[in-house]
XYZ file of C-alpha atoms in Angstrom:
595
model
C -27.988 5.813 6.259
C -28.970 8.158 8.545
C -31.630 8.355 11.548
C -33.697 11.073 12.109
C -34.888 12.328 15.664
C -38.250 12.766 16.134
C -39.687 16.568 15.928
C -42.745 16.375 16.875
C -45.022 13.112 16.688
C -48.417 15.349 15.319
C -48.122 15.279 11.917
C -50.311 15.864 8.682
C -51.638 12.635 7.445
C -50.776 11.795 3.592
C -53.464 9.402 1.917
C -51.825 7.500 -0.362
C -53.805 5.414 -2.959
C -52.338 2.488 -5.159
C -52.986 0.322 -8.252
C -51.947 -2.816 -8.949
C -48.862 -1.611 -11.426
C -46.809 1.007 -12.636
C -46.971 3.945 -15.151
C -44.622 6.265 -16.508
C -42.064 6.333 -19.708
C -40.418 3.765 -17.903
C -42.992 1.514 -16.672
C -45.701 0.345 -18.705
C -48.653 -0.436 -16.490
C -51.677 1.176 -14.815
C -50.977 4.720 -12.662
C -50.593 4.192 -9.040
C -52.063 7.271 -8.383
C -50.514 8.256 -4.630
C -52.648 11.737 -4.687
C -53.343 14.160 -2.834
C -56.593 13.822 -0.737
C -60.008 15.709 -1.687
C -62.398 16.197 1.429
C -63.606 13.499 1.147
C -60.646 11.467 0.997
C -59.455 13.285 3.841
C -62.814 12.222 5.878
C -62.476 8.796 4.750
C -58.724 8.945 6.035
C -59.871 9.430 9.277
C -62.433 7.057 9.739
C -59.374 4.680 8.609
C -57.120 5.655 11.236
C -59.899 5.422 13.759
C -60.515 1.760 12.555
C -56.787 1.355 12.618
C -56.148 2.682 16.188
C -59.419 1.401 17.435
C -58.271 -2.285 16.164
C -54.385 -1.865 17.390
C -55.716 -1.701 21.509
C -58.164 -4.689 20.405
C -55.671 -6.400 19.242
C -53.417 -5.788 22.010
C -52.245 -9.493 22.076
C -50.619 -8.645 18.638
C -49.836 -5.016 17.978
C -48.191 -5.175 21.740
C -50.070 -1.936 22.440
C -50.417 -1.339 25.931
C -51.863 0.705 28.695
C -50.314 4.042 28.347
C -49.692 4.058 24.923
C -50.766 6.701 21.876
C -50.565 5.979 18.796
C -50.014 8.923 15.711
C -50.537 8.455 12.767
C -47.986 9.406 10.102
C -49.546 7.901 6.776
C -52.884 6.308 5.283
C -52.606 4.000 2.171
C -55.842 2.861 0.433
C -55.451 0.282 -1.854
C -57.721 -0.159 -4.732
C -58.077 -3.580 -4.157
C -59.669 -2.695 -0.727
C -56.484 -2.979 1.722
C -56.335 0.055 4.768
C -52.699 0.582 5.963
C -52.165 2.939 8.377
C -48.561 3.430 9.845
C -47.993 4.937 13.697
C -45.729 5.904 15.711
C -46.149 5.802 19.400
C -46.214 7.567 22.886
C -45.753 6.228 25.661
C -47.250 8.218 28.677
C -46.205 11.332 26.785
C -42.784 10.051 25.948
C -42.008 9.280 21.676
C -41.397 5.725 22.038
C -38.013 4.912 19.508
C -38.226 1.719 17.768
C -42.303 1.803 18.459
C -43.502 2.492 14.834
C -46.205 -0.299 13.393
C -48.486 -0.768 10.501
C -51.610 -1.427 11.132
C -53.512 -3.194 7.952
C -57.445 -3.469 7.356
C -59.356 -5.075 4.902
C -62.161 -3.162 2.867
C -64.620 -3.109 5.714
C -62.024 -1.743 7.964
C -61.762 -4.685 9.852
C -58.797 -5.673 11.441
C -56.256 -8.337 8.948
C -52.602 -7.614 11.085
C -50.087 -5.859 11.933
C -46.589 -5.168 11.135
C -44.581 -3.662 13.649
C -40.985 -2.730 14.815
C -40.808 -3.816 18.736
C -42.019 -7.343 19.487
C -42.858 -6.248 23.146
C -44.934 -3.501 25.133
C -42.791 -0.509 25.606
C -43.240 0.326 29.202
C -39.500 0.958 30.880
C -39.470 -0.625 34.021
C -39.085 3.072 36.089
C -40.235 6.394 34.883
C -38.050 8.151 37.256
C -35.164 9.443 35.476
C -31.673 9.741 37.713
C -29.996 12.105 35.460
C -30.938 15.560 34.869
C -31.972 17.091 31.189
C -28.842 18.935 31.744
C -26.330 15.690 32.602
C -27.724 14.269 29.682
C -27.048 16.948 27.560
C -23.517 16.937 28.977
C -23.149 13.282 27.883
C -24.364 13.684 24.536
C -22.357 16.357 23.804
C -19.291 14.609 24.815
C -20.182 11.514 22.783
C -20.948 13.573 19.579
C -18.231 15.949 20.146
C -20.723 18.790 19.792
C -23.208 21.718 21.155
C -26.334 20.216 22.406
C -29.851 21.022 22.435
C -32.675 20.364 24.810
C -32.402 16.583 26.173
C -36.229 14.970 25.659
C -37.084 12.104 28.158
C -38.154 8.873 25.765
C -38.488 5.362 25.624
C -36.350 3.240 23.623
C -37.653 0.252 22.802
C -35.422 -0.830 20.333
C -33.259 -3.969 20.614
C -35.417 -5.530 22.595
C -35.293 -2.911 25.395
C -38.103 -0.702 27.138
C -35.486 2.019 28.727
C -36.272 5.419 29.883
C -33.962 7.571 27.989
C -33.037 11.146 27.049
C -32.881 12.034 23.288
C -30.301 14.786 22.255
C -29.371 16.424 19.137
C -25.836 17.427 19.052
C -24.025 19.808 16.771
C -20.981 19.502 15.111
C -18.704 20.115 12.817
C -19.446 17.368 10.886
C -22.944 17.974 11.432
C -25.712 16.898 13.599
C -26.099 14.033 15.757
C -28.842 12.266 17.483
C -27.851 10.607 20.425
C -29.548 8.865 23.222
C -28.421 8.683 26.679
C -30.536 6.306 29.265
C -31.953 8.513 32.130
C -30.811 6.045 34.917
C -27.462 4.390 34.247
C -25.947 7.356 32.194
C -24.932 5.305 29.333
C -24.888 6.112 25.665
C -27.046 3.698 23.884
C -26.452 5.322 20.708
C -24.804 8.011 19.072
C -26.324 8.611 14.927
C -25.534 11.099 12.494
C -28.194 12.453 11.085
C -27.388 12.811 7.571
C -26.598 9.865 5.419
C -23.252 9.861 3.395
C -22.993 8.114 0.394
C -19.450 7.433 1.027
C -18.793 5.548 4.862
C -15.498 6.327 6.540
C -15.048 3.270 6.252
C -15.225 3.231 2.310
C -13.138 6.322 2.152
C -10.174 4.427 4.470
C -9.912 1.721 2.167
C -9.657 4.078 -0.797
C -6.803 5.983 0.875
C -5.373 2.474 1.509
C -4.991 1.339 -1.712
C -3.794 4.589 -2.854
C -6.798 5.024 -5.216
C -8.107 8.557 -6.948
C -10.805 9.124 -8.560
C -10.867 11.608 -11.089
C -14.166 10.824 -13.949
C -14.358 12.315 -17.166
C -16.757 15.647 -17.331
C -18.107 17.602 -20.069
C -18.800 14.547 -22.148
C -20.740 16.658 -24.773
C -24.171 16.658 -26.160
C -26.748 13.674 -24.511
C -29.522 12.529 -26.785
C -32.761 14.529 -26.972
C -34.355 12.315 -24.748
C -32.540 13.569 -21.624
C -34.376 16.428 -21.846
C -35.864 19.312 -23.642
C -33.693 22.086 -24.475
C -34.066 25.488 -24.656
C -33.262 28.990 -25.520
C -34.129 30.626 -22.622
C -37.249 32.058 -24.101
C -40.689 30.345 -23.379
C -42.932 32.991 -25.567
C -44.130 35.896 -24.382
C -45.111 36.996 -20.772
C -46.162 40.011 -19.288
C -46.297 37.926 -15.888
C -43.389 37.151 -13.639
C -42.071 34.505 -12.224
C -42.839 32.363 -15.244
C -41.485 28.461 -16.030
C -38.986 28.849 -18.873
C -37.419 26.211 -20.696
C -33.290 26.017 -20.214
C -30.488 24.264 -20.680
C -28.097 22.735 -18.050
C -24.739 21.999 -19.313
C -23.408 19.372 -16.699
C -20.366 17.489 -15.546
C -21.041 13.577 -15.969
C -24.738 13.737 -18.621
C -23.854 16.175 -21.648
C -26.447 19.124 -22.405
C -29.694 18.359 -20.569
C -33.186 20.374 -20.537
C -34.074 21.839 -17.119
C -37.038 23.711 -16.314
C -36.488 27.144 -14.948
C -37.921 30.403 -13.298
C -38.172 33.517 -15.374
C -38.126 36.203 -12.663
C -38.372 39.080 -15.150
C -37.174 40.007 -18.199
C -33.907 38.088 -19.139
C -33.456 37.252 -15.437
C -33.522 34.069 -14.506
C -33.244 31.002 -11.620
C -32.579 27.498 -11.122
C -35.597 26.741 -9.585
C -38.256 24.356 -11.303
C -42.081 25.833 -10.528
C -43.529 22.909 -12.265
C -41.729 20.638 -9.751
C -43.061 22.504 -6.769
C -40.184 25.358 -6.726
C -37.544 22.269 -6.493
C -34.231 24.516 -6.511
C -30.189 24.045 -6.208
C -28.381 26.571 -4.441
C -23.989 26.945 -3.923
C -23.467 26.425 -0.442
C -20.195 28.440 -1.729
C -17.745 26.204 0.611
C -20.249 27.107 3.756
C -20.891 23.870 5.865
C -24.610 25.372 6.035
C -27.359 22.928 6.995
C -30.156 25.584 6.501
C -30.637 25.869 2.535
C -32.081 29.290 3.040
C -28.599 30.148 3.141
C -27.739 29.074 -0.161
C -26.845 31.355 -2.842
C -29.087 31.332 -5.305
C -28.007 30.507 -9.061
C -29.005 33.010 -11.103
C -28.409 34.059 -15.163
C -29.277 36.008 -18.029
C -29.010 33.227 -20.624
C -31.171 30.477 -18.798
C -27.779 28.169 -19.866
C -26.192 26.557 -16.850
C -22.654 25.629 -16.399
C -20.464 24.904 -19.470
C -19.456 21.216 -18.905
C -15.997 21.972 -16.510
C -15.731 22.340 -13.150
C -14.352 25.524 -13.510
C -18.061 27.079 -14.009
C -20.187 27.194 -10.677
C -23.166 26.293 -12.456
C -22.309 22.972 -13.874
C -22.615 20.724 -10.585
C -25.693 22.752 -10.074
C -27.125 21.952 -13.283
C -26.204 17.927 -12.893
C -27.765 18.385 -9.339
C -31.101 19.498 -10.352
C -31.290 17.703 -13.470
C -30.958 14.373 -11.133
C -33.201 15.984 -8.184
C -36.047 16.751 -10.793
C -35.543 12.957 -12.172
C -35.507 11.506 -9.381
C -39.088 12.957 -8.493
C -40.433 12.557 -11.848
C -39.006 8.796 -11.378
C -41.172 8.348 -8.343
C -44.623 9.904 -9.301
C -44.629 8.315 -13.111
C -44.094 4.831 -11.528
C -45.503 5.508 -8.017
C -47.877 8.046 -8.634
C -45.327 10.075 -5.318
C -45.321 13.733 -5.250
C -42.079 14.780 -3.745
C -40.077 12.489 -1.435
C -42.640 13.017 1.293
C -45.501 12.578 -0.853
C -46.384 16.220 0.367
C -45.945 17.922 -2.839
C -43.316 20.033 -1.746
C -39.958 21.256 -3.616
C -36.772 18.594 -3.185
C -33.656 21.195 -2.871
C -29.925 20.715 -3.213
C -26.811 22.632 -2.239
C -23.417 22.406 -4.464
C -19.953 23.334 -3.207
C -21.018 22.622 0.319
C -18.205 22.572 2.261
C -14.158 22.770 1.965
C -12.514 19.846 0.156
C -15.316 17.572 0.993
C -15.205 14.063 -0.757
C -19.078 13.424 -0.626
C -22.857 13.960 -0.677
C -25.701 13.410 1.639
C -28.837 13.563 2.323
C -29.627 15.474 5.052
C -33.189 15.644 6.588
C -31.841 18.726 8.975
C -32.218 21.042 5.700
C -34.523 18.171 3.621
C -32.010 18.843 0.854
C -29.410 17.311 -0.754
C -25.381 18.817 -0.057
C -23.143 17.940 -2.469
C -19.179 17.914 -1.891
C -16.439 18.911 -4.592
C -14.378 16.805 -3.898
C -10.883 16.659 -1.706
C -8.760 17.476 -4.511
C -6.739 14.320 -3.716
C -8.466 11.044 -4.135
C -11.887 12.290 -5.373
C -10.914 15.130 -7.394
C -14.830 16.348 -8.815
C -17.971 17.020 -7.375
C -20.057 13.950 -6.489
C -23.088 14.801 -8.430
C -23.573 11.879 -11.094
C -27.384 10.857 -11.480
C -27.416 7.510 -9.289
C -25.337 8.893 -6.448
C -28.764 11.520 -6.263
C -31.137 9.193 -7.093
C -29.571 6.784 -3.832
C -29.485 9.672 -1.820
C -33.228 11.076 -2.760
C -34.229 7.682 -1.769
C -32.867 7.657 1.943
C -35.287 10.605 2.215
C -38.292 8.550 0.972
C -37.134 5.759 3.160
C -37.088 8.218 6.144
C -40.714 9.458 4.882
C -41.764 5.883 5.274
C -40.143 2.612 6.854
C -37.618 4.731 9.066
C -35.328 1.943 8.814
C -32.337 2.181 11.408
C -28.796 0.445 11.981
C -28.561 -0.994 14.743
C -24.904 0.491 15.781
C -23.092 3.016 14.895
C -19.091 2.905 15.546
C -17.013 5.849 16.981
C -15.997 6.634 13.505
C -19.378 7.022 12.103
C -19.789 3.429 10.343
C -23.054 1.536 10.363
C -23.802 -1.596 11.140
C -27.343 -4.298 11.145
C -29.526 -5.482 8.745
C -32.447 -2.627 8.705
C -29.297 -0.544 8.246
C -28.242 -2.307 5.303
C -31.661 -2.614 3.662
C -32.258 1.217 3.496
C -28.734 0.929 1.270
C -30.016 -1.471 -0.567
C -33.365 0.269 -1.442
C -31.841 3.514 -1.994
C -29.396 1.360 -4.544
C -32.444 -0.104 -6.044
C -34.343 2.745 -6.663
C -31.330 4.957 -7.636
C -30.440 2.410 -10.615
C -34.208 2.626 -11.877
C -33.954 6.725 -11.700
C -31.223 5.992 -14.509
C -33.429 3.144 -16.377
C -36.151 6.466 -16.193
C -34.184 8.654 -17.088
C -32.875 7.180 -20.567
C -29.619 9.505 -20.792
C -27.446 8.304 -22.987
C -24.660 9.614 -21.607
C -25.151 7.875 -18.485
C -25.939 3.909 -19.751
C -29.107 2.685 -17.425
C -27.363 -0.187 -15.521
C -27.700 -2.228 -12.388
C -24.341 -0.630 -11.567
C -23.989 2.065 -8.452
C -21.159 4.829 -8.900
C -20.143 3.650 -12.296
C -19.328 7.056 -13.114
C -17.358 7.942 -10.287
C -13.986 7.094 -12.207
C -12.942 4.184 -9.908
C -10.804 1.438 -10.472
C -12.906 -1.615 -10.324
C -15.448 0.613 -12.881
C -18.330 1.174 -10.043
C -19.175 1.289 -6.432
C -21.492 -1.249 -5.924
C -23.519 -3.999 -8.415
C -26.900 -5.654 -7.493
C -25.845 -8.538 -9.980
C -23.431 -10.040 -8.127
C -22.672 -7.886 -5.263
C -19.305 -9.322 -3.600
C -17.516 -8.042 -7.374
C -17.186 -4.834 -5.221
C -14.077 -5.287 -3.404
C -13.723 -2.090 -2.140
C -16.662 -2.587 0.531
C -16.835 -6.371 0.921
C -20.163 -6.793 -0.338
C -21.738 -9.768 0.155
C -24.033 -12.151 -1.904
C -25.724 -14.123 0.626
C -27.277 -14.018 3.662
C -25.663 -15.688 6.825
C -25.964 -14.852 10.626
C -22.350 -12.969 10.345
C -24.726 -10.681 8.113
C -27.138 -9.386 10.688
C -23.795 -7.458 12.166
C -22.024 -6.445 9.123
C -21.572 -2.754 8.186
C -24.539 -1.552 6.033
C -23.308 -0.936 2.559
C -21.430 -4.461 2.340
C -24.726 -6.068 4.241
C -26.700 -4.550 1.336
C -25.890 -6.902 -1.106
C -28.284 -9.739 -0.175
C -31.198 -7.622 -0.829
C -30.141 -5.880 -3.808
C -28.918 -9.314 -5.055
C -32.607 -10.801 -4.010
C -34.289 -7.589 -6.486
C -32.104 -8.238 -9.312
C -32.422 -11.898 -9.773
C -36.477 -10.592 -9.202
C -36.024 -8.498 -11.783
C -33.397 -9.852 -14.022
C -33.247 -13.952 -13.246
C -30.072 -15.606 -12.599
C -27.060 -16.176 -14.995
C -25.582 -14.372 -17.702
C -27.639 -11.460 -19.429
C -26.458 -8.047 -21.376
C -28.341 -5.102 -20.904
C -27.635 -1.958 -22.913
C -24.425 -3.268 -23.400
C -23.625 -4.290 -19.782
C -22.913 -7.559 -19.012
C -23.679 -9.043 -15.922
C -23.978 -12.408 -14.646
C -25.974 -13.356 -11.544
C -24.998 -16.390 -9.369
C -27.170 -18.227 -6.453
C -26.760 -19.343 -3.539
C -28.283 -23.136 -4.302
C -27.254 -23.023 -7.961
C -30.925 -23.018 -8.777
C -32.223 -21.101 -12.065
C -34.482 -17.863 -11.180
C -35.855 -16.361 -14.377
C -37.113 -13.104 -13.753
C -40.207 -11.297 -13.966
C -39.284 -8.267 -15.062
C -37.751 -4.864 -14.033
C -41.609 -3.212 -13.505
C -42.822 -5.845 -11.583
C -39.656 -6.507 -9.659
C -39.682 -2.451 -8.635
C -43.864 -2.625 -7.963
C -43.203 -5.189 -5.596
C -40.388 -3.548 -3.290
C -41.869 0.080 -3.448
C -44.923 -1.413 -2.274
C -43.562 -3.622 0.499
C -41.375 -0.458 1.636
C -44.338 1.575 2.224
C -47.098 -1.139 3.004
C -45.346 -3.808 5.288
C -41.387 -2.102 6.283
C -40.837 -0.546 9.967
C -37.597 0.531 11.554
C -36.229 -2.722 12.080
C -37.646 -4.319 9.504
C -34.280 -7.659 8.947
C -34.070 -9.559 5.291
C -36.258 -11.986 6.537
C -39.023 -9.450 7.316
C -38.036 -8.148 4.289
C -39.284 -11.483 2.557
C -42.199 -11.579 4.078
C -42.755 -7.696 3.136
C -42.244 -8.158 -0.676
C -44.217 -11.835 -0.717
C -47.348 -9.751 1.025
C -46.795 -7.126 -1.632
C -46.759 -9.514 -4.146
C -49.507 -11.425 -3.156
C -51.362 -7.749 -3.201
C -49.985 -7.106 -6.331
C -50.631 -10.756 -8.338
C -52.362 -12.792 -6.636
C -50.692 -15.798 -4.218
C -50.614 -18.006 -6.616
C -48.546 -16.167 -9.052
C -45.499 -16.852 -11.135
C -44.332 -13.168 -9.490
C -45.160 -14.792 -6.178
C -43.485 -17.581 -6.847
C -40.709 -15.868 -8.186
C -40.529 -13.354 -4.997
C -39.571 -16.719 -2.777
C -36.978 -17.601 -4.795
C -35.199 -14.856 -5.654
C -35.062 -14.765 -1.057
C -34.103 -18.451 -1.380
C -31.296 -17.739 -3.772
C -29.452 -15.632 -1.788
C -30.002 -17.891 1.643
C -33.281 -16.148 2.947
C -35.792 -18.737 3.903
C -38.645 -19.495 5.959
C -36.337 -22.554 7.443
C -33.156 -20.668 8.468
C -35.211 -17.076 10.187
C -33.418 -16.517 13.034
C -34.744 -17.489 16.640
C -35.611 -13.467 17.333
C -38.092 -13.014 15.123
């Protein structure tokens, strides 16, 4: 996962709204409605973020706001059952604060109920003098990062505990950008983060290459069912206007012939660019390491037919690219009510063929697009653009758009390790599976399986089932103290083990012909609530009650408050929140001593 740097800590406000359930074809349930605020909405939103603020110094004791400190606010949920949540992130004397973001939650009358926040301590560094120079900094980042460097920014970190005065960098590369931060007295690099996420760790992609493995799926797997997707001719009816919404047809790699949306831009012209999901659009990065999609060759015909199933057509990692993209976001606003991966309404974009024999994909919050590799030719031998690979990926960006959660190190070969780490893998595995459970292609079985169609050995990635099945990354089952250092992706487990047995219940089960069978940790039954409910309860503890550093046991805690939102405290999906946590070792009796 990656870590963004922070721009600019002014931002627009997005009032988000909630329901107790879920809509959608996939969900049954009552709309969530996260929409976009009227006037009056927008007034209301600031009298909440007053309140909020207002409450935060009052509650200094708590929040650990201090003297010094600004708080900005970067998102305002109203929930219809009268909960305020308004998350910050902080200044301190002029300085962004890292690892100072908090939620601040109010009841109906906008009075103060608590707080959920990311450093346990005020955030004032002991000196404000800095002994190295913008410049030295710079120096030292770009050494670290093996890279060009921009302007070093004098902040705070607070993370880990800390309150040091520090200089933020971004560094770039060729392996693209870096954020590193350099402490403005001692010198020393306290950490060094790329700032795109790859689906695939170095770490991963060693242990492939020691086992000798390629991976080389089956494409052009013919027609999927109807349901995928409405396809066209490349005729909508008559216009006399241009640029119109025409209906097309995307002939992909890995999910047979799929309906996409596209842009008439005059008469038998046409793009791959969706107008009725705000101008979402794939480009061909055409081998270019670009990180600026404006530079992306657009994909243009005169049939409205992408691709033709082989990877010898240009088109047909575009067209499995935007057909996941576009399902992905209709994923998230028919269950969530979320418009766009910001909740902005703005377009999600992609870029195929980025790069020269690269064996990956990414999300990358430089460009706010997706970059999709083709592959080395050698152990991955096609373009990584199967649904749940972009519906993972999509996710870090939501994640990013809300909790921020960080690792807490980063090795010199790009690996990442700590629990807040591991939970954004986790989420973006959760939430990836469901974009297949939405998106009902029948060339690509829904399943509780991650990179299934990747052609490996072991016949997927990852598995929320029973997680440590994935040998390939050592993922684990169960929580432990060991965990809260392990690299993300094999830390991941416990929590994606925690949602299915949520979700699914414990045991053996086939779904859609998929077999899977759940163990726990105390060989205690969990029967399940339910896929809806189980997916209602983590979206809403990501975005209600998750910060940066938000462990597995916060975690807990998160999805029991959204749960108790949600169903009431004394709920079978309450009840069924603390076990699932108990099941894989997360408990009220064993939270570590830090928290």
């Amino acid at each position: 996962m990656r870590r963004p740097h922070i721009r600019s800590v002014a931002v627009a406000i997005a009032v988000t709204t909630a329901a107790t359930g879920l809509a959608g074809t996939a969900f049954a349930g009552s709309s969530t409605g996260a929409e976009r605020p009227t006037a009056a909405a927008t007034t209301n939103a600031t009298a909440v973020v007053e309140a909020a603020r207002t409450a935060a110094f009052a509650h200094a004791s708590a929040t650990a706001v201090s003297q010094g400190d600004e708080l900005h606010a970067q998102d305002v949920m109203l929930d219809p059952e009268g909960a305020r949540h308004v998350r910050f992130v902080r200044t301190h004397d002029g300085m962004p604060v890292l690892g100072g973001d908090l939620i601040v939650h109010l009841d109906h009358k906008l009075s103060y109920t608590g707080v959920t926040r990311a450093a346990g301590h005020a955030v004032k560094p002991a000196t404000t003098q800095a002994k190295l120079t913008a410049d030295q900094a710079a120096d030292k980042a770009a050494q670290a990062a093996k890279g060009d460097a921009g302007t070093a920014q004098l902040v705070v970190d607070a993370r880990d505990g800390s309150s040091a005065l520090a200089y933020q960098v971004t560094v770039t590369g060729q392996d693209g950008s870096h954020t590193v931060v350099v402490d403005a007295v001692t010198g020393k690099v306290r950490s060094n983060t790329p700032d795109s996420d790859e689906f695939l760790s170095p770490k991963l992609l060693e242990s492939l290459r020691k086992h000798g493995e390629t991976a080389d799926p089956a494409t052009g797997i013919g027609s999927a069912s109807g349901e995928s997707g409405l396809l066209g001719s490349g005729v909508s009816g008559a216009t006399t206007s241009y640029p119109s919404a025409a209906k097309g047809t995307g002939k992909t790699l890995f999910v047979g012939s799929v309906g996409l949306t596209t842009t008439q831009t005059s008469r038998g012209h046409y793009q791959l660019k969706d107008p009725s999901r705000y101008g979402t659009e794939t480009r061909d990065a055409k081998g270019s390491t670009t990180e600026r999609f404006g530079s992306g060759a657009k994909f243009t015909s005169t049939t409205n037919v992408w691709g033709n199933g082989t990877t010898a057509n240009r088109a047909s990692a575009a067209a499995d690219a935007q057909y996941g993209i576009t399902k992905t976001l209709d994923f998230y606003k028919a269950t969530f009510g979320r418009k766009g991966i910001a909740n902005n309404s703005k377009a999600a974009q992609g870029m195929v063929h980025w790069g020269k024999k690269v064996a990956n994909a990414f999300w990358d919050p430089t460009c706010n697009c997706m970059l999709y590799g083709d592959g080395d030719g050698q152990m991955f031998k096609k373009p990584l653009v199967v649904l749940d690979v972009t519906g993972h990926e999509l996710t870090h960006g939501v994640v990013d758009a809300t909790a921020k959660l960080e690792p807490t190190y980063v090795d010199p070969d790009g690996n990442q390790f700590g629990e807040p780490g591991a939970l954004n893998e986790s989420l973006a595995d959760i939430f990836g599976s469901n974009v297949e459970f939405y998106a009902k292609n029948a060339k690509d079985t829904p399943d509780y399986l991650i990179g299934e169609k990747l052609g490996l050995a072991q016949k997927f990635l990852r598995r929320l089932d029973h997680p440590s099945l994935d040998k390939l990354e050592g993922t684990i089952d169960y929580w432990a103290p060991r965990v809260h250092d392990a690299e993300v992706h094999a830390g991941s487990g416990v929590s994606s083990h925690a949602y299915y047995l949520l979700a699914e219940g414990s045991g053996k089960k086939t779904i859609n012909g998929v077999n899977y069978d759940s163990p726990t940790y105390n060989h205690a039954t969990v029967k399940g609530i339910g896929r809806t409910k189980a997916t209602a309860i983590f979206y809403r503890a990501l975005t209600r009650y998750m910060v940066s550093t938000t462990d597995f046991h916060d975690a807990r805690v998160a999805t029991l408050k959204a749960a108790k939102d949600l169903y009431g405290a004394n709920s079978t999906e309450y009840k069924t929140v603390d076990k699932a946590w108990a099941a894989v070792n997360v408990t009220a009796a064993n939270t570590p001593s830090h928290h």
